[in-house]
mmCIF file of C-alpha atoms in Angstrom:
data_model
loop_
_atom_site.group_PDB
_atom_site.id
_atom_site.type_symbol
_atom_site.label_atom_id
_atom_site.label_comp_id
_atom_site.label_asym_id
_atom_site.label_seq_id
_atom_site.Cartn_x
_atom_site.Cartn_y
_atom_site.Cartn_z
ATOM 1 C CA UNK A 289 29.051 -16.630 -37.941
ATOM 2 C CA UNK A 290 29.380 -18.409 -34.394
ATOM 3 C CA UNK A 291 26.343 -19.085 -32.395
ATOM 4 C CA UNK A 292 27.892 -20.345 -29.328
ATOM 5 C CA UNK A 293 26.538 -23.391 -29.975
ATOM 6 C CA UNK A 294 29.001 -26.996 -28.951
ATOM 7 C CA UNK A 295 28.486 -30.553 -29.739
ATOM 8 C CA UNK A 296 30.704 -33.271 -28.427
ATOM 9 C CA UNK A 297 30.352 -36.507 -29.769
ATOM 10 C CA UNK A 298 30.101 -39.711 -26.779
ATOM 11 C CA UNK A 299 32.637 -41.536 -26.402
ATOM 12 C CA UNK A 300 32.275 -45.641 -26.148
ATOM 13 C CA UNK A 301 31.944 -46.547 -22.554
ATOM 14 C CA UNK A 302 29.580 -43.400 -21.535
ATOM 15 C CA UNK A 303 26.442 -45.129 -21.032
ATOM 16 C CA UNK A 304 26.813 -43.839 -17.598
ATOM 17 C CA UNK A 305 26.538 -39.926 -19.185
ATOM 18 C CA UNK A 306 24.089 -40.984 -21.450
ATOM 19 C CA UNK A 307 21.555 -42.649 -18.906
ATOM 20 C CA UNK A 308 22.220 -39.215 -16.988
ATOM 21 C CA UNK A 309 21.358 -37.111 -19.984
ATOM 22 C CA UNK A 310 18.377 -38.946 -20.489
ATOM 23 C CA UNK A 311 17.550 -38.544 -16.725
ATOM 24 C CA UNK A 312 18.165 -35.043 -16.840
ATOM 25 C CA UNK A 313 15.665 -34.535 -20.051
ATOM 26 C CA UNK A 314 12.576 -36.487 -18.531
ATOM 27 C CA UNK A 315 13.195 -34.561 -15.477
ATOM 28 C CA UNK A 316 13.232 -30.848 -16.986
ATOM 29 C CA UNK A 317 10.241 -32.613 -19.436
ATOM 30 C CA UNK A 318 7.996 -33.570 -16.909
ATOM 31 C CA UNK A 319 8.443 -29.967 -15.047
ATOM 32 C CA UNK A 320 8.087 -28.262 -18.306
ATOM 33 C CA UNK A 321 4.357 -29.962 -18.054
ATOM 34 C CA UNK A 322 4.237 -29.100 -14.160
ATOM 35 C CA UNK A 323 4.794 -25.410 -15.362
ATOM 36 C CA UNK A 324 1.814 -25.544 -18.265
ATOM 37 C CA UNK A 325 -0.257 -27.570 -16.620
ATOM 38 C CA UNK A 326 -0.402 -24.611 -13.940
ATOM 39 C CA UNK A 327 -0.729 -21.756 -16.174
ATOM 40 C CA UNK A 328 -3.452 -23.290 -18.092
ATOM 41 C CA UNK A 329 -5.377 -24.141 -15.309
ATOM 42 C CA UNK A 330 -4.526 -21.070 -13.706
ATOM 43 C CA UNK A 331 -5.885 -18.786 -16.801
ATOM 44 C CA UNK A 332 -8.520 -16.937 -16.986
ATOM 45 C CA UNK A 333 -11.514 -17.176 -18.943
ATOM 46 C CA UNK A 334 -10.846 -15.422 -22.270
ATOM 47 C CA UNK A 335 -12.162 -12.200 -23.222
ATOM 48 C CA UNK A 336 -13.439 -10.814 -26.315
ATOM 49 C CA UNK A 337 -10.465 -8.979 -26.657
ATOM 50 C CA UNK A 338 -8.728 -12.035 -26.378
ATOM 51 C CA UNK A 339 -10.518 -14.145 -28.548
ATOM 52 C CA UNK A 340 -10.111 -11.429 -31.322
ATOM 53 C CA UNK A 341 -6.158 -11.601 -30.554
ATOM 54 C CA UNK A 342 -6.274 -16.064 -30.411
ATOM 55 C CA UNK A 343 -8.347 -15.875 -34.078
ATOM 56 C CA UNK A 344 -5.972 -13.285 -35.668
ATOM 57 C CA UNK A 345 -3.000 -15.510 -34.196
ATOM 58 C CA UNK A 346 -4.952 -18.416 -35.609
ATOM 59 C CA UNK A 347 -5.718 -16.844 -38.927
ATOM 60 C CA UNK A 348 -1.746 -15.826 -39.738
ATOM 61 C CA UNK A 349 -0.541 -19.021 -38.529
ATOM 62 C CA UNK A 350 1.518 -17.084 -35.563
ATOM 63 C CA UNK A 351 2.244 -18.833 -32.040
ATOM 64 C CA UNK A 352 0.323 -17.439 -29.558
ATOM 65 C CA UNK A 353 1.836 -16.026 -26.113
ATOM 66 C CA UNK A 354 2.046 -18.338 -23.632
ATOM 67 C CA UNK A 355 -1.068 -16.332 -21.479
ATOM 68 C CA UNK A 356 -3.090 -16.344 -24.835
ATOM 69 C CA UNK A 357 -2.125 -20.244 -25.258
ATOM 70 C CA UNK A 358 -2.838 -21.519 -21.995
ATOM 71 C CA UNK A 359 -6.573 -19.238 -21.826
ATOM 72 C CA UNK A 360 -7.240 -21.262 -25.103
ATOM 73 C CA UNK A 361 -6.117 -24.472 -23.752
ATOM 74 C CA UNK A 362 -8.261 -24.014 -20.717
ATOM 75 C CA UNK A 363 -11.250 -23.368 -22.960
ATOM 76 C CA UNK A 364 -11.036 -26.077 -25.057
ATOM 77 C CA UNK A 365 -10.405 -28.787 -22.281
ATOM 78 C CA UNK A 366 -13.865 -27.526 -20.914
ATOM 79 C CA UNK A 367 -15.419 -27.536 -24.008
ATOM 80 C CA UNK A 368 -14.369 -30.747 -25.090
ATOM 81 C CA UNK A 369 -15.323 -32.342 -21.697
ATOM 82 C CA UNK A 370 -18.126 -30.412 -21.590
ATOM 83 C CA UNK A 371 -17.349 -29.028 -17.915
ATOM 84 C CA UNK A 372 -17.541 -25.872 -16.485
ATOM 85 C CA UNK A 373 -14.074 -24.225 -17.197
ATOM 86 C CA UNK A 374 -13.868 -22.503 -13.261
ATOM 87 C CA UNK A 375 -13.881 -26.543 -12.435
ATOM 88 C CA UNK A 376 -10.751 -26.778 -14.227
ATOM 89 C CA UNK A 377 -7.794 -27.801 -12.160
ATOM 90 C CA UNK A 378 -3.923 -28.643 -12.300
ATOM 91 C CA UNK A 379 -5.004 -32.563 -11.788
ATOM 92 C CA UNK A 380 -7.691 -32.201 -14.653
ATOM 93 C CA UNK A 381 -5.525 -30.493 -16.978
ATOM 94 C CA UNK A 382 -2.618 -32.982 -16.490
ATOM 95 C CA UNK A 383 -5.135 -35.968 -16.464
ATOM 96 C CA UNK A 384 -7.130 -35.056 -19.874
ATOM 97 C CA UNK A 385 -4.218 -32.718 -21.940
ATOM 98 C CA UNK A 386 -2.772 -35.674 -23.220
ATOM 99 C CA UNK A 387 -2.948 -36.036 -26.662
ATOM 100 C CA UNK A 388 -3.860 -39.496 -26.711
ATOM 101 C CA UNK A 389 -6.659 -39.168 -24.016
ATOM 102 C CA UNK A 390 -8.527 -36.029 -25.806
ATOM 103 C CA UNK A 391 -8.256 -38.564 -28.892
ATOM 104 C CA UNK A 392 -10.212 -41.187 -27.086
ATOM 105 C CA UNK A 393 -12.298 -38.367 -25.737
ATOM 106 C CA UNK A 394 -12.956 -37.249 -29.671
ATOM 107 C CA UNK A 395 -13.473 -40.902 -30.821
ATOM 108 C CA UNK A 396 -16.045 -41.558 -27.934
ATOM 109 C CA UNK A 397 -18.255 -38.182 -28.859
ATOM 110 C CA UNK A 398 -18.473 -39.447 -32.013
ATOM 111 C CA UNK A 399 -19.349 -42.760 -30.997
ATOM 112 C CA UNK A 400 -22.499 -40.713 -29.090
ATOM 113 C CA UNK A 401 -23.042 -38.500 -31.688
ATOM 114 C CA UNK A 402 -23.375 -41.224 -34.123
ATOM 115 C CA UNK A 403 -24.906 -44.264 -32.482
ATOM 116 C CA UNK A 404 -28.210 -44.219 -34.258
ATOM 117 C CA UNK A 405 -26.074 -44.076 -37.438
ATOM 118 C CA UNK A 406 -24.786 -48.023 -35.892
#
C-alpha cells in the first residue's frame, strides 16, 4: 500500500536547504499560531449545548473541533486570568496561551492561595 508519501535523505553540503527548511517551518509555525490565536479570541462564549458537546469530547478522550477547541480555550484563558472573556483579544491570547506563561500564572495563584500556609 502506497501513501504518496517521499523522503529524500540531505545530501552533505545542503546546509543552505536545510537553513531554508527550517525557515520555512518557523514561518508556517508562527502563522499556524496567527490563525488560533484569532479563532480563539474570535469565539464565542460557549453554550450549554456546547459545554455538553466539550464534556462528552472530554469524557471519551476525542479531539474536539477546532470551533469547540478554541470556545474552550477562550474560556479558560478568562478564567484562569480571572478577566472578563468579551475582554479577550488576539494580543491577550498570544501574550498569555503560552504554556510556560499560564504555568507561572498557575504557580503564582497558588502562591496567593497559599500564603498564609508560608
Amino acid at each position: 500500500m502506497s501513501t504518496g508519501a517521499t523522503c529524500n535523505a540531505m545530501q552533505e553540503g545542503d546546509e543552505d536547504e536545510a537553513k531554508q527548511i527550517k525557515q520555512h517551518h518557523k514561518e508556517l509555525a508562527k502563522d499556524i499560531n496567527e490563525r488560533e490565536c484569532t479563532a480563539i479570541a474570535n469565539a464565542p462564549e460557549p453554550s450549554p449545548e456546547d459545554w455538553e458537546r466539550i464534556e462528552q469530547a472530554k469524557a471519551n478522550r476525542d479531539v474536539l473541533p477546532p470551533g469547540l477547541e478554541a470556545m474552550r480555550e477562550k474560556h479558560d484563558l478568562a478564567y484562569l486570568y480571572e478577566v472578563d472573556i468579551a475582554t479577550i483579544t488576539k494580543d491577550f491570547v498570544q501574550t498569555y496561551r503560552p504554556s510556560k506563561v499560564q504555568r507561572v500564572a498557575r504557580n503564582l495563584q497558588f502562591l496567593k492561595l497559599h500564603e498564609h500556609d508560608v
